[in-house]
mmCIF file with all atom_site columns, C-alpha atoms in Angstrom:
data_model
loop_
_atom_site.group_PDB
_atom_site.id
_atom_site.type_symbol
_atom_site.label_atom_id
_atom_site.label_alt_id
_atom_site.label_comp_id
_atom_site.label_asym_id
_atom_site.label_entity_id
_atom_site.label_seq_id
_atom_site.pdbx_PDB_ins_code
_atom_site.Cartn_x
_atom_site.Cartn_y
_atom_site.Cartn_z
_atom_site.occupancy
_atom_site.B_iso_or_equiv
_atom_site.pdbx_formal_charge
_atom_site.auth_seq_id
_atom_site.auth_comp_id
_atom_site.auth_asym_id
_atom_site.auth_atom_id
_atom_site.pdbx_PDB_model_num
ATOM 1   C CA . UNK A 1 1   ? 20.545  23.025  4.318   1.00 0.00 ? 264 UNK A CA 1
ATOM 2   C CA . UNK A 1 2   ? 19.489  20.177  2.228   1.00 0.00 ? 265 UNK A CA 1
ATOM 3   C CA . UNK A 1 3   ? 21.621  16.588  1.607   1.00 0.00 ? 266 UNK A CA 1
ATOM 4   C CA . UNK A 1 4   ? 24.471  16.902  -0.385  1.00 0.00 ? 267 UNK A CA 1
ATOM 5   C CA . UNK A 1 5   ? 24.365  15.012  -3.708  1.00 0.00 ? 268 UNK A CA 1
ATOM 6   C CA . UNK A 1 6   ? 27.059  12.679  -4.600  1.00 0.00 ? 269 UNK A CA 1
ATOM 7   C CA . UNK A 1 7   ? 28.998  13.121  -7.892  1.00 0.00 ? 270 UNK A CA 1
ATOM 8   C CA . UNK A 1 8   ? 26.553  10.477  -9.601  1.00 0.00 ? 271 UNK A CA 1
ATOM 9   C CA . UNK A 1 9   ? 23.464  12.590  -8.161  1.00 0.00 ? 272 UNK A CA 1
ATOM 10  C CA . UNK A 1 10  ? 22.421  9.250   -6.100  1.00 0.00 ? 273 UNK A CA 1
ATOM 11  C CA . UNK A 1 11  ? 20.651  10.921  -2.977  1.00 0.00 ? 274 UNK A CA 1
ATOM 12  C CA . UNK A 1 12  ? 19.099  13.225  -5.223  1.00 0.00 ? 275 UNK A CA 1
ATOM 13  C CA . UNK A 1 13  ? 17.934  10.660  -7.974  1.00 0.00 ? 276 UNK A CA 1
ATOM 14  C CA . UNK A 1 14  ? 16.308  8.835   -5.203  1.00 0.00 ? 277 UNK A CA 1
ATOM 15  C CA . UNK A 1 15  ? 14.740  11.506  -3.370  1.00 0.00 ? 278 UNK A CA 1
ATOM 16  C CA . UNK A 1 16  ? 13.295  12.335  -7.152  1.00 0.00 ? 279 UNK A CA 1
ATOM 17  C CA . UNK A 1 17  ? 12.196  9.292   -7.342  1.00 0.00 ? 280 UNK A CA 1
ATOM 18  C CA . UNK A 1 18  ? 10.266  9.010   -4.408  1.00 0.00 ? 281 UNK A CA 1
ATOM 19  C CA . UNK A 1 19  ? 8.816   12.216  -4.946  1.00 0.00 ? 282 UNK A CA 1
ATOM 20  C CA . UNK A 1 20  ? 7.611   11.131  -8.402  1.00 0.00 ? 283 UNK A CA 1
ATOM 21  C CA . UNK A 1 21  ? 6.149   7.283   -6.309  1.00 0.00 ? 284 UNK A CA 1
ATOM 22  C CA . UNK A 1 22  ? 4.067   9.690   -3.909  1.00 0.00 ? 285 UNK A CA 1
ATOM 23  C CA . UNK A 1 23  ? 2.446   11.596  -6.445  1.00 0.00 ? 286 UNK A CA 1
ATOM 24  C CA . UNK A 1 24  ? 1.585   8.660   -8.642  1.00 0.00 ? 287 UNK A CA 1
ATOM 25  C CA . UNK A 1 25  ? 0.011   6.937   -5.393  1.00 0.00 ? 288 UNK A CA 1
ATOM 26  C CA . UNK A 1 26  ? -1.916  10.321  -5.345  1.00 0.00 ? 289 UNK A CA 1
ATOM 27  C CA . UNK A 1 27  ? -2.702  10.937  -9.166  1.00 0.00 ? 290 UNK A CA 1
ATOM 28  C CA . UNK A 1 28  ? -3.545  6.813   -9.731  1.00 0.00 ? 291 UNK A CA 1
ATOM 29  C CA . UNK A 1 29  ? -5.790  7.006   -6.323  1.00 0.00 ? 292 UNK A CA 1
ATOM 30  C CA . UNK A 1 30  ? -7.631  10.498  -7.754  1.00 0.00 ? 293 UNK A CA 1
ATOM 31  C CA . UNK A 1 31  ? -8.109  9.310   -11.743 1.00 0.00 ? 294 UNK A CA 1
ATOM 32  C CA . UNK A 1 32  ? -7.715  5.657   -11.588 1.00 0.00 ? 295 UNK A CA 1
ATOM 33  C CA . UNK A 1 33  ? -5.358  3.450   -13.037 1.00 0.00 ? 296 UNK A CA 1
ATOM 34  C CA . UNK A 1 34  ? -6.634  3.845   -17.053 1.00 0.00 ? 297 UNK A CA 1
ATOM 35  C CA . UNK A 1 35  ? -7.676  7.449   -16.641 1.00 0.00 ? 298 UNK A CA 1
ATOM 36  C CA . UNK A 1 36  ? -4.368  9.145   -15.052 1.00 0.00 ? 299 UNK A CA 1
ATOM 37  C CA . UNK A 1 37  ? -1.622  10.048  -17.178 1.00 0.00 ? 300 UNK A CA 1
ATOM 38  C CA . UNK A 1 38  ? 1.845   10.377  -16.495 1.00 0.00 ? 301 UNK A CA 1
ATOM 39  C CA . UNK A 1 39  ? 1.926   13.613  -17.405 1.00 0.00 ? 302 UNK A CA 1
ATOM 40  C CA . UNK A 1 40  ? -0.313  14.369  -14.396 1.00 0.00 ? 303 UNK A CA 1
ATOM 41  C CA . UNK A 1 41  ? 1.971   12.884  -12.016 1.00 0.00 ? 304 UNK A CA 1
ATOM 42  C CA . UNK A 1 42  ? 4.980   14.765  -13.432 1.00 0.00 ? 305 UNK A CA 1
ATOM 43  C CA . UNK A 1 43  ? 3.029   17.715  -13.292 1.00 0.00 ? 306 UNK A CA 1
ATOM 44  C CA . UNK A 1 44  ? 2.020   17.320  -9.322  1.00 0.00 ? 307 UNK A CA 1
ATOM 45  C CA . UNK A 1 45  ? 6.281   17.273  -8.889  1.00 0.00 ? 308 UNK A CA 1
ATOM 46  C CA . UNK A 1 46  ? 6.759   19.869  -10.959 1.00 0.00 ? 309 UNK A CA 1
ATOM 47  C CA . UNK A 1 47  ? 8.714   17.683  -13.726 1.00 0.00 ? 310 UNK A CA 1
ATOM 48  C CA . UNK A 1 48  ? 8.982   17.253  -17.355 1.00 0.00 ? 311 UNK A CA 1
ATOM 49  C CA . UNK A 1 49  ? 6.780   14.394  -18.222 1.00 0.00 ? 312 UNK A CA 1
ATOM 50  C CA . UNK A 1 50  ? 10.095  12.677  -20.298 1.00 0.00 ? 313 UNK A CA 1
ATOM 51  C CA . UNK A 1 51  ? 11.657  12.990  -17.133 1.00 0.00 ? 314 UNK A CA 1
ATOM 52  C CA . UNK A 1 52  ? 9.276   10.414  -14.978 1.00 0.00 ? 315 UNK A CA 1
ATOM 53  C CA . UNK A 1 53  ? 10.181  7.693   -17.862 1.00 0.00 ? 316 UNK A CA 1
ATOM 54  C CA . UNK A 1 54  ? 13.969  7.995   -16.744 1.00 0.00 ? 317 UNK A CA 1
ATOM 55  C CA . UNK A 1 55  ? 12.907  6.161   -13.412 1.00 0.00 ? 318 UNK A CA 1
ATOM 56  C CA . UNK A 1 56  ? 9.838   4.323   -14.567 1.00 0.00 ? 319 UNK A CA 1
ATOM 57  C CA . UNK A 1 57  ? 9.715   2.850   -18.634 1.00 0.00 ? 320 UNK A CA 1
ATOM 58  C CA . UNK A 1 58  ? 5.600   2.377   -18.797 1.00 0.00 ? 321 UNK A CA 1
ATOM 59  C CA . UNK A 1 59  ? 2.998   4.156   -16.493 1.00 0.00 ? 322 UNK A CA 1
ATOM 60  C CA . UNK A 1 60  ? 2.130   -0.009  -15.626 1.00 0.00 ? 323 UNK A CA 1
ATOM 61  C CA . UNK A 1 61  ? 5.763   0.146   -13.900 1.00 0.00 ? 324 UNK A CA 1
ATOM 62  C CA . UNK A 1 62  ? 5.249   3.014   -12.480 1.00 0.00 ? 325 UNK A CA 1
ATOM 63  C CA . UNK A 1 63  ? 1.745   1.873   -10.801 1.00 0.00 ? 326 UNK A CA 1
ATOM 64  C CA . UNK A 1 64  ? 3.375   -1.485  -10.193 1.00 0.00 ? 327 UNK A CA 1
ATOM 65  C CA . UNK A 1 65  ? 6.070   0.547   -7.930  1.00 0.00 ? 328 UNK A CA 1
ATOM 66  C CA . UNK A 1 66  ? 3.585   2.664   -6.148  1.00 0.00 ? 329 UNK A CA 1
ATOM 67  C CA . UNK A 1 67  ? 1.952   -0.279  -5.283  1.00 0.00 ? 330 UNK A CA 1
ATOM 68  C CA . UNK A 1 68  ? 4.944   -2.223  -4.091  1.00 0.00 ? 331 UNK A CA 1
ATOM 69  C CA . UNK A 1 69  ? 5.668   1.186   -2.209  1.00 0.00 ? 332 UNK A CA 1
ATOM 70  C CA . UNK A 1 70  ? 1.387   0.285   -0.534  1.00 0.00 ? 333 UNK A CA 1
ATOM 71  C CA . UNK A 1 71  ? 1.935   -2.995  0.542   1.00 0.00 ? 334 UNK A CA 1
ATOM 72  C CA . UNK A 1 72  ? 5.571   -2.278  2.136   1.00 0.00 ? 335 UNK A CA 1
ATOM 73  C CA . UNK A 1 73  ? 4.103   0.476   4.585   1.00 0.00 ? 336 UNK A CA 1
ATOM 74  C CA . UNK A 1 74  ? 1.489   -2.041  5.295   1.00 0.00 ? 337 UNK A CA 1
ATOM 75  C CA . UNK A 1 75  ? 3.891   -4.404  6.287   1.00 0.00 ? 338 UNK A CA 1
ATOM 76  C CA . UNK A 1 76  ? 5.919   -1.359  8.428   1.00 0.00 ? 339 UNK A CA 1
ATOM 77  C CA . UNK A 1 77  ? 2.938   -0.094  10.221  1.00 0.00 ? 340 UNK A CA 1
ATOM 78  C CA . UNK A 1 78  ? 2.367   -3.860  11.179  1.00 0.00 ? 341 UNK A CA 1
ATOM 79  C CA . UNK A 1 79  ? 6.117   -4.756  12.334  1.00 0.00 ? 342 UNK A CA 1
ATOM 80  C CA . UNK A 1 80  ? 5.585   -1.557  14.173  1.00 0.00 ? 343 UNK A CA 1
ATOM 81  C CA . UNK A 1 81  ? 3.330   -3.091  16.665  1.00 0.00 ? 344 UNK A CA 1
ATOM 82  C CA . UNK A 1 82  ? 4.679   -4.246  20.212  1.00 0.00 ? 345 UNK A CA 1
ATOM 83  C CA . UNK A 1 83  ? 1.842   -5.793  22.138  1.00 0.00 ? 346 UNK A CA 1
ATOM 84  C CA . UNK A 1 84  ? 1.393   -8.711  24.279  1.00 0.00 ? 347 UNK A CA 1
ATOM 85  C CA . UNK A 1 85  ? -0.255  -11.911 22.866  1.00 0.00 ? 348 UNK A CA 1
ATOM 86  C CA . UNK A 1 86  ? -3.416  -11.069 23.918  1.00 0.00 ? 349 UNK A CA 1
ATOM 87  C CA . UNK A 1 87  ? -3.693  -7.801  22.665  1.00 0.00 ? 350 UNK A CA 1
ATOM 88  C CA . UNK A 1 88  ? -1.722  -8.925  19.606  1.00 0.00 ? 351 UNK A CA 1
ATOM 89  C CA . UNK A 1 89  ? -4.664  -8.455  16.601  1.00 0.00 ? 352 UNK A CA 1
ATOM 90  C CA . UNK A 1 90  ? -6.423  -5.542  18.199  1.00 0.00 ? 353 UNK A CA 1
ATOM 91  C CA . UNK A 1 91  ? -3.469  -3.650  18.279  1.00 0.00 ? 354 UNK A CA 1
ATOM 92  C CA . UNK A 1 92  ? -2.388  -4.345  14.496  1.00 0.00 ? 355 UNK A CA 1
ATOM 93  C CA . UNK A 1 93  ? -5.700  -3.502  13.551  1.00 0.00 ? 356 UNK A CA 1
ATOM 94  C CA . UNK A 1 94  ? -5.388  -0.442  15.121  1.00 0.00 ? 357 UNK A CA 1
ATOM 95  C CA . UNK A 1 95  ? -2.108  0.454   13.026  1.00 0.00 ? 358 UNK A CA 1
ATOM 96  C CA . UNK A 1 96  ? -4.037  -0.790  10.205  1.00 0.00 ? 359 UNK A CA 1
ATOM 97  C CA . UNK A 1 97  ? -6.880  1.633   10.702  1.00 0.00 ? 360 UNK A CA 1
ATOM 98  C CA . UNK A 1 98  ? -4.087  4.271   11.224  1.00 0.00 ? 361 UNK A CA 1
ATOM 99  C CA . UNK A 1 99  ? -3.261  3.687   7.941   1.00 0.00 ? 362 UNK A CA 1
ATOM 100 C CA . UNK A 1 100 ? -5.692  3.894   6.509   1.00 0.00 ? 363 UNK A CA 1
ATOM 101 C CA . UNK A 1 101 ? -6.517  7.260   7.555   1.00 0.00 ? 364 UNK A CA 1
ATOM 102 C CA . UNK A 1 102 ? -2.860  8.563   6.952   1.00 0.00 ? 365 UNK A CA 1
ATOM 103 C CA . UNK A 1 103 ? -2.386  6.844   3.642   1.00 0.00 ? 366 UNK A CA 1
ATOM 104 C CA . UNK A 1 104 ? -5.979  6.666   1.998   1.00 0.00 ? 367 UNK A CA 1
ATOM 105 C CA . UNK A 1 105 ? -4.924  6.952   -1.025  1.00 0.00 ? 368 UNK A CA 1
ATOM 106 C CA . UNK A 1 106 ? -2.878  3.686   -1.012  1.00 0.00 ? 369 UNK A CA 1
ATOM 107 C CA . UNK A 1 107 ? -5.501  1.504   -0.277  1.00 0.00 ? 370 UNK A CA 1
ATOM 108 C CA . UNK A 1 108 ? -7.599  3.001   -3.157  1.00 0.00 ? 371 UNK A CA 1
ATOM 109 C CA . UNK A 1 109 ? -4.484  1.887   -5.066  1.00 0.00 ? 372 UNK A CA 1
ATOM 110 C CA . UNK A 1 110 ? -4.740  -1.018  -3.522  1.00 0.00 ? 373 UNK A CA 1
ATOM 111 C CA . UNK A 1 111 ? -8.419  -1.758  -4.392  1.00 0.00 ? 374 UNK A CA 1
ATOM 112 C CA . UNK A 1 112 ? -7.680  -0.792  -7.826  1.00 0.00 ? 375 UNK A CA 1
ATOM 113 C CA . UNK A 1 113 ? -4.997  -2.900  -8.584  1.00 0.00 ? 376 UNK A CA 1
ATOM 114 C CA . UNK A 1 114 ? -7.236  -5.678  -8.008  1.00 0.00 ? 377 UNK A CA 1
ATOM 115 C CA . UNK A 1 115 ? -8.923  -5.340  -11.086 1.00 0.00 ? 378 UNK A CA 1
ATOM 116 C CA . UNK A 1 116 ? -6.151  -4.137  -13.715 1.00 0.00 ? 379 UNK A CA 1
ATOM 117 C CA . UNK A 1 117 ? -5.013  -6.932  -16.353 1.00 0.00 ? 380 UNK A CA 1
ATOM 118 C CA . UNK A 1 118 ? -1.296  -5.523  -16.716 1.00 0.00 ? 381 UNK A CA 1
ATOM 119 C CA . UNK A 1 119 ? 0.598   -8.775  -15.485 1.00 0.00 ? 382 UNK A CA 1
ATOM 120 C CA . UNK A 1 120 ? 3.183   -6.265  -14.081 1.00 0.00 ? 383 UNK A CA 1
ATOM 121 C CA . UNK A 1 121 ? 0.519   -5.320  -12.011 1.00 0.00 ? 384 UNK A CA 1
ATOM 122 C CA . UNK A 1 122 ? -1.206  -8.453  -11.138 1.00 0.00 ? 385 UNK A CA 1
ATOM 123 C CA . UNK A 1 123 ? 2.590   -9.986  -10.617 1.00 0.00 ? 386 UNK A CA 1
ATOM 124 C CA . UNK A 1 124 ? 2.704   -6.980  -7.548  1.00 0.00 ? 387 UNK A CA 1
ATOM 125 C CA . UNK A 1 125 ? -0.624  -7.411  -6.005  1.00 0.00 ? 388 UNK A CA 1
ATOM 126 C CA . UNK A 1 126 ? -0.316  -11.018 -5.266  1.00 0.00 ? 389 UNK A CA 1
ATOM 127 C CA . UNK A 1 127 ? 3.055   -10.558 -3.994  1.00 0.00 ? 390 UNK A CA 1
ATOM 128 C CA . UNK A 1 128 ? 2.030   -7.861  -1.553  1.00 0.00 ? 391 UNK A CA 1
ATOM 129 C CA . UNK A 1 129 ? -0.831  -9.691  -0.520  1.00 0.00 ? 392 UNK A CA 1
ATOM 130 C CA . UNK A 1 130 ? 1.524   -12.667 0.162   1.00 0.00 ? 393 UNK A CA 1
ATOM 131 C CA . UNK A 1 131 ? 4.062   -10.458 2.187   1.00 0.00 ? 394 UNK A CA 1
ATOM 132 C CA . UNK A 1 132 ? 1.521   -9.163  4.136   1.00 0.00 ? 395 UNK A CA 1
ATOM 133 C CA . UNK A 1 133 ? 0.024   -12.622 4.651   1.00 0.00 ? 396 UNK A CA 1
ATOM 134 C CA . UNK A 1 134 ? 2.514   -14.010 5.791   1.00 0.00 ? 397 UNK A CA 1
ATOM 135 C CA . UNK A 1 135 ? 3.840   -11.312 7.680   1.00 0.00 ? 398 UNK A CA 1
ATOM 136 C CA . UNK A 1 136 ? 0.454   -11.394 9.556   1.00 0.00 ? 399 UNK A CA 1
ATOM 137 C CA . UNK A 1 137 ? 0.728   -15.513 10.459  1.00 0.00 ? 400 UNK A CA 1
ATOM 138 C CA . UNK A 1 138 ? 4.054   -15.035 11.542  1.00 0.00 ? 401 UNK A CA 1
ATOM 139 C CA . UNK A 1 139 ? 3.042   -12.584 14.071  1.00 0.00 ? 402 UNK A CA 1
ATOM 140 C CA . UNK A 1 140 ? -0.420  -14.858 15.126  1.00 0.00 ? 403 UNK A CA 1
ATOM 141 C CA . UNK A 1 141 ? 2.126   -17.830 15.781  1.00 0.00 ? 404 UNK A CA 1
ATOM 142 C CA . UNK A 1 142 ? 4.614   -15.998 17.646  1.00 0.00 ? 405 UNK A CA 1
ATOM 143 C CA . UNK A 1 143 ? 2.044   -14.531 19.593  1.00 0.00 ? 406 UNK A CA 1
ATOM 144 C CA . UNK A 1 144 ? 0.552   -18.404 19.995  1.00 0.00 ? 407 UNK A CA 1
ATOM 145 C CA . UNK A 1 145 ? -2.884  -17.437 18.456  1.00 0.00 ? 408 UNK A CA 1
ATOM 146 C CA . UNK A 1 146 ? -4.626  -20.502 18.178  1.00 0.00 ? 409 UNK A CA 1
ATOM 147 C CA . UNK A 1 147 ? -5.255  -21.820 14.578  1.00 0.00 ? 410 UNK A CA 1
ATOM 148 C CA . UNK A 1 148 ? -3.361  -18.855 13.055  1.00 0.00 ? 411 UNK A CA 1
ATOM 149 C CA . UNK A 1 149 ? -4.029  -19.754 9.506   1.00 0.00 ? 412 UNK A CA 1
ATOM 150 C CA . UNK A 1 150 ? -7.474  -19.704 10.369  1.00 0.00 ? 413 UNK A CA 1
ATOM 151 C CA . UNK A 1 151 ? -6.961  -16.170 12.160  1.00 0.00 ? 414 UNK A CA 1
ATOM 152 C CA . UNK A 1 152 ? -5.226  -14.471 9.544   1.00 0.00 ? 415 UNK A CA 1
ATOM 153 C CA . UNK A 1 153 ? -7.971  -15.359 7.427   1.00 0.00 ? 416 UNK A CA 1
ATOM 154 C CA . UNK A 1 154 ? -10.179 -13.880 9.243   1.00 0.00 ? 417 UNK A CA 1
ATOM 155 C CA . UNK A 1 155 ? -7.578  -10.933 9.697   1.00 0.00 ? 418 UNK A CA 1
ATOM 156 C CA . UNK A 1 156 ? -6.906  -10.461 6.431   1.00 0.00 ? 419 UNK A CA 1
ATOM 157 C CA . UNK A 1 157 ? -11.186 -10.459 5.154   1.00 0.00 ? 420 UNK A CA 1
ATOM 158 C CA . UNK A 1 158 ? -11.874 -8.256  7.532   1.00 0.00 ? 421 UNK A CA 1
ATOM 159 C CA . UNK A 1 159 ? -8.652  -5.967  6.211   1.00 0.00 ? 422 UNK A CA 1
ATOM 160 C CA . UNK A 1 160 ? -10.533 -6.073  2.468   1.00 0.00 ? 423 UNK A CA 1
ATOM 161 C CA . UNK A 1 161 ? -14.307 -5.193  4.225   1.00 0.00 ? 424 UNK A CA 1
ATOM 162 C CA . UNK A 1 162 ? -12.119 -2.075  5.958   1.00 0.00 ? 425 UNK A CA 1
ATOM 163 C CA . UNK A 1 163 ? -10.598 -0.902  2.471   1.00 0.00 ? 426 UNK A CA 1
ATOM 164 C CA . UNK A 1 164 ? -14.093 -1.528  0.552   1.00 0.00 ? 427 UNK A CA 1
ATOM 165 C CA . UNK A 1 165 ? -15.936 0.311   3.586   1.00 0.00 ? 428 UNK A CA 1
ATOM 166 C CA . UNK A 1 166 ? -13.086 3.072   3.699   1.00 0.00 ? 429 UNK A CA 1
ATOM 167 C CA . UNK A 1 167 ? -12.772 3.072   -0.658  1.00 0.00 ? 430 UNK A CA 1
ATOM 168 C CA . UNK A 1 168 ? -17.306 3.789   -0.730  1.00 0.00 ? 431 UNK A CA 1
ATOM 169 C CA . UNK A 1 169 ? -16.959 5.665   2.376   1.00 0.00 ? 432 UNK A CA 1
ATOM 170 C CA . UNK A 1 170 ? -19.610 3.509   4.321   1.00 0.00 ? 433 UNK A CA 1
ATOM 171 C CA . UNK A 1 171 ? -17.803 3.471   7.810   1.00 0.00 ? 434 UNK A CA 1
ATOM 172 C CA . UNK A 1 172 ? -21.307 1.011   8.723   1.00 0.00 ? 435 UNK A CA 1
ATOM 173 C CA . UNK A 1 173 ? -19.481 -1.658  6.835   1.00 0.00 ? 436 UNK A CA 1
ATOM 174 C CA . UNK A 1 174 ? -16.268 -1.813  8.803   1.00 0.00 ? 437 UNK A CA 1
ATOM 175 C CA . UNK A 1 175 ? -16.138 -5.079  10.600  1.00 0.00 ? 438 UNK A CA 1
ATOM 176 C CA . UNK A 1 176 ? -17.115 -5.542  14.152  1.00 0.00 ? 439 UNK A CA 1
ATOM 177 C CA . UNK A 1 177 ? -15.140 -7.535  16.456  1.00 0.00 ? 440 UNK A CA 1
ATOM 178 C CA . UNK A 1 178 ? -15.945 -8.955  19.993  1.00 0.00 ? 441 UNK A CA 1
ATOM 179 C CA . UNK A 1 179 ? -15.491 -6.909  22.759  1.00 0.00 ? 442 UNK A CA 1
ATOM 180 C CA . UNK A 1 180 ? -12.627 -8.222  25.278  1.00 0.00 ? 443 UNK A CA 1
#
């Protein structure tokens, strides 16, 4: 048996909702951000089209949330990782590279996002990249990686080579790191 909904409809609204996040990620990853309609996404839930626009007011919002939704799993599949200090950056690029193949489709939103003028948009991407930037350095200077602005720079370039190699599907791009 399934939740039971309050009297407001809360758990449902919000399973709805995330329902209606996952197929966007899927929809916006397939079409692109100017090509995909809401219409499809309603469509892949099984929806009215009016009814997406009672949780999201433009499809910029909506994209804006599914990336927001992106760059928080990023930061879960990071905080995630237990490892010692040495083994500290292989193993989050591991999770990363997990994600990447469980979630492909959010770092095509991802890549996207990097070129769409909607301020909404724009607004999201820099935050994420923030969170997840500083998410990273924490880690490094817990972990007492030496110069760890310097290696999360590093981290975090060869993060965008992984989604352009993964986005063209040219796995001879993916960076190379030293053996240990």
């Amino acid at each position: 048996m399934g939740k039971m909904k309050s009297k407001t409809g809360e758990p449902a609204a919000a399973n709805r909702r995330e329902e209606i996040l996952e197929a966007a990620v899927a929809v916006f990853a397939e079409h692109g951000y100017y090509s995909a309609t809401t219409a499809q996404v309603a469509e892949r839930v099984g929806i009215s089209q009016p009814y997406v626009f009672k949780f999201f007011k433009t499809k910029a919002e909506l994209f804006a949330s599914a990336l927001k939704l992106a760059f928080e799993r990023v930061v879960r599949a990071f905080s995630g990782v237990d490892a010692s200090s040495d083994g500290l950056e292989q193993a989050m690029i591991q999770a990363y590279e997990e994600l990447m193949r469980t979630h492909h489709h959010e770092i095509v939103l991802q890549m996207q996002a990097m070129v769409i003028k909607e301020e909404p948009i724009r607004q999201v991407m820099r935050e994420g990249m923030h969170q997840v930037t500083a998410y990273v350095e924490a880690r490094f200077r817990e972990a007492g990686i030496p110069q760890p602005e310097v290696a999360v720079s590093i981290f975090m370039a060869n993060g965008m080579l992984c989604n352009i190699s993964a986005v063209l599907e040219m796995p001879e791009l993916k960076p190379k790191h030293p053996e240990r």
